[in-house]
Tab-separated table of C-alpha atoms in Angstrom:
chain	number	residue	atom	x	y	z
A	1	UNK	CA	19.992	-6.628	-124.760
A	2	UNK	CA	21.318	-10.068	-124.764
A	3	UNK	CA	17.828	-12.348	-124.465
A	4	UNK	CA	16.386	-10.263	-127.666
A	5	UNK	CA	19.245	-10.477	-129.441
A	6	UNK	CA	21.465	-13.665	-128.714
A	7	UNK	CA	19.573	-16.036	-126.718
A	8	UNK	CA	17.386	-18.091	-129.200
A	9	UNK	CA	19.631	-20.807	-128.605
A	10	UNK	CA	18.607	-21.110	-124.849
A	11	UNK	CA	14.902	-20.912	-126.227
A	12	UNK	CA	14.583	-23.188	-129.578
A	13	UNK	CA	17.986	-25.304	-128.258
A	14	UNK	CA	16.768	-28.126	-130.994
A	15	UNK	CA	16.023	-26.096	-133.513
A	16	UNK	CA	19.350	-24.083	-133.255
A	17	UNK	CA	21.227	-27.647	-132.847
A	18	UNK	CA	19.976	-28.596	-136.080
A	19	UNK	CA	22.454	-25.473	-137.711
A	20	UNK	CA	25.027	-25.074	-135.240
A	21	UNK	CA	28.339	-26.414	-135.831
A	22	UNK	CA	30.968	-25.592	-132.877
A	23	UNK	CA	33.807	-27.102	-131.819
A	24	UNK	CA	36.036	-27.366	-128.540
A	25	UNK	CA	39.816	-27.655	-128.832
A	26	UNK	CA	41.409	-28.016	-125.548
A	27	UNK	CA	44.993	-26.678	-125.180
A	28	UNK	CA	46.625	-27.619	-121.732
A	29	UNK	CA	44.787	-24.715	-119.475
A	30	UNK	CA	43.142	-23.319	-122.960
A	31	UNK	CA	39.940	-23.377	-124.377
A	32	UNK	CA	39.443	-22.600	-127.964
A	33	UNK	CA	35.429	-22.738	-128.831
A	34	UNK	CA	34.760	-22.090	-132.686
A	35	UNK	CA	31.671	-21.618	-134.060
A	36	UNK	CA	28.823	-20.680	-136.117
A	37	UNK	CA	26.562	-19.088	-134.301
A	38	UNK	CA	25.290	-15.572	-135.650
A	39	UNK	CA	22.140	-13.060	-135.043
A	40	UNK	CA	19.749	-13.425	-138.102
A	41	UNK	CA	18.938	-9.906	-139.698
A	42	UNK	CA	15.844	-9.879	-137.130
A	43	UNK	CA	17.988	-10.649	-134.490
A	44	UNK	CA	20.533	-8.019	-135.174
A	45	UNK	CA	17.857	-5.363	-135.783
A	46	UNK	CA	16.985	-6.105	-132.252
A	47	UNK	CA	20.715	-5.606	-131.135
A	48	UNK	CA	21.006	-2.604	-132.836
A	49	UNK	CA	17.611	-0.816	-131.515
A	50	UNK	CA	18.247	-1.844	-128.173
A	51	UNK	CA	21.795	-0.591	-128.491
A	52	UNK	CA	20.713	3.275	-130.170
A	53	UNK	CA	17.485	3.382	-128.568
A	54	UNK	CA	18.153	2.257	-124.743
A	55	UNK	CA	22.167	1.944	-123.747
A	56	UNK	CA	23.759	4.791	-125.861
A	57	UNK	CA	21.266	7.076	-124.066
A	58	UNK	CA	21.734	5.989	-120.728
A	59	UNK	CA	24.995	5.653	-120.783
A	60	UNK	CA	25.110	9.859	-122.587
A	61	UNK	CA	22.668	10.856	-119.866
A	62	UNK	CA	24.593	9.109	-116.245
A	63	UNK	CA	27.946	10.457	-118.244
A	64	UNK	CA	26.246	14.357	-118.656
A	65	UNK	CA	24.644	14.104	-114.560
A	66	UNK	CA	28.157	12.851	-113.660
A	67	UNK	CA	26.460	9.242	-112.679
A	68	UNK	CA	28.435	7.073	-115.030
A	69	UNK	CA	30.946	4.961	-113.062
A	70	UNK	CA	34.098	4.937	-114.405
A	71	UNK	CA	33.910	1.023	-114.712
A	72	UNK	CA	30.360	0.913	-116.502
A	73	UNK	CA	31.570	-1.137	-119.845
A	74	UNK	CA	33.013	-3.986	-117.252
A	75	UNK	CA	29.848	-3.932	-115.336
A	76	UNK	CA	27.565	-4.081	-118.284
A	77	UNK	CA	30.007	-6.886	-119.634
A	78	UNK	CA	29.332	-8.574	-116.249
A	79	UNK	CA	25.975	-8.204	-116.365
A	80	UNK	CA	25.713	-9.666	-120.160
A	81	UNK	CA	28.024	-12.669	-118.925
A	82	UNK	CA	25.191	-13.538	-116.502
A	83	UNK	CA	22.137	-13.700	-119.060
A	84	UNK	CA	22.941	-17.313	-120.048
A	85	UNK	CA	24.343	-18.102	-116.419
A	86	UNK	CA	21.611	-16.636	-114.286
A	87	UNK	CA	18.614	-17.531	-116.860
A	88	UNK	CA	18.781	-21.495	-117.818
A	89	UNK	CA	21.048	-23.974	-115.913
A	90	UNK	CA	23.264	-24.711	-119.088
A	91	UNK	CA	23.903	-28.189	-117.369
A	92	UNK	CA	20.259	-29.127	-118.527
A	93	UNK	CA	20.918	-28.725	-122.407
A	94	UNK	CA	22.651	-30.854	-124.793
A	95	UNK	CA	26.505	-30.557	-124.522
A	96	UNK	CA	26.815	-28.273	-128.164
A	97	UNK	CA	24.255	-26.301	-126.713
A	98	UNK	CA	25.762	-26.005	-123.238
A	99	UNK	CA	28.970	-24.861	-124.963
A	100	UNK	CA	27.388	-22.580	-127.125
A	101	UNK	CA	26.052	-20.841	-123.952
A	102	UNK	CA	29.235	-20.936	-121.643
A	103	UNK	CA	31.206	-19.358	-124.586
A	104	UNK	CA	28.754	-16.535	-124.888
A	105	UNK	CA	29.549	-15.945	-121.013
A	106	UNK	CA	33.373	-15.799	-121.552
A	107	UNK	CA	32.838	-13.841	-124.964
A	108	UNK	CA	30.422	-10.898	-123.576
A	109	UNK	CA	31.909	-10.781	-120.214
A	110	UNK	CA	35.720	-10.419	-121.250
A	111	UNK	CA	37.214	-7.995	-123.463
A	112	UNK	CA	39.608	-9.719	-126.688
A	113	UNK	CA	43.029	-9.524	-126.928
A	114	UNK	CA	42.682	-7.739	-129.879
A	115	UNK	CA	39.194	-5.849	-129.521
A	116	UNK	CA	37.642	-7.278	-132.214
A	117	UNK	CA	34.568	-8.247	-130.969
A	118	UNK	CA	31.066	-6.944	-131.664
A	119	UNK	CA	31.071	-5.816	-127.966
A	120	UNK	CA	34.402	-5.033	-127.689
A	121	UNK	CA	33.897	-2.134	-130.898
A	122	UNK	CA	30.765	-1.075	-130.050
A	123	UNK	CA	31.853	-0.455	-125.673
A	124	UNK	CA	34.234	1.590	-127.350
A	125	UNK	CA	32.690	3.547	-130.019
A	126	UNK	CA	30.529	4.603	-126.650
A	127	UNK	CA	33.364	5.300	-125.055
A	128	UNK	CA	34.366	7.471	-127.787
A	129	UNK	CA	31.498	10.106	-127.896
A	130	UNK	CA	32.099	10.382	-124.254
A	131	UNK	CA	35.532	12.135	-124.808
């Protein structure tokens, strides 16, 4: 889900350098990362199909055979958190680039405050249709 979708930054890192804008504001033990960084209509397509077409389904069918653990959003958030950790060492890219990457980790493997997040809306739309 996450390489199709989010990861051309980890693939083209120049070319996405060349339009990303982010920025780091540092708050005694807080991190604040802003920035521009968005799926292109190809890019969300992908999200989207991978989304209807592979993890709505699984998740229906392990919820109908009784399969589906009770924690499965925080392990797929877990999972999604390690694409950019497990795939590149981030270390090896340019700093706005290394950033870009280690705020994806925090952002798909932590819910919001407020669950407003694309993942954080969609885990529980799913959650929804399961009631």
């Amino acid at each position: 889900m996450y390489h199709n979708a989010y990861a051309m930054w980890m693939y083209f890192p120049d070319e996405e350098a060349q339009t990303l804008q982010i920025h780091l504001d540092v708050t005694g033990d807080t991190w604040i990362v802003t920035h521009n960084y968005s799926l292109n209509p190809l890019r969300a397509v992908f999200w989207s199909s991978k989304i209807e077409h592979c993890l709505r389904p699984i998740v229906h069918r392990l919820h109908a055979e009784g399969s589906l653990s009770p924690r499965w959003a925080e392990r797929l958030r877990l999972a999604l958190m390690c694409c950019p950790l497990l795939t590149m060492n981030l270390t090896t890219f340019r700093p706005e680039i290394a950033l870009l990457g280690l705020s994806h980790c925090v952002e798909f493997g932590s819910e919001t405050v407020d669950g407003a997040s694309r993942l954080d809306r969609l885990l529980a739309e799913i959650s929804d249709d399961l009631r």
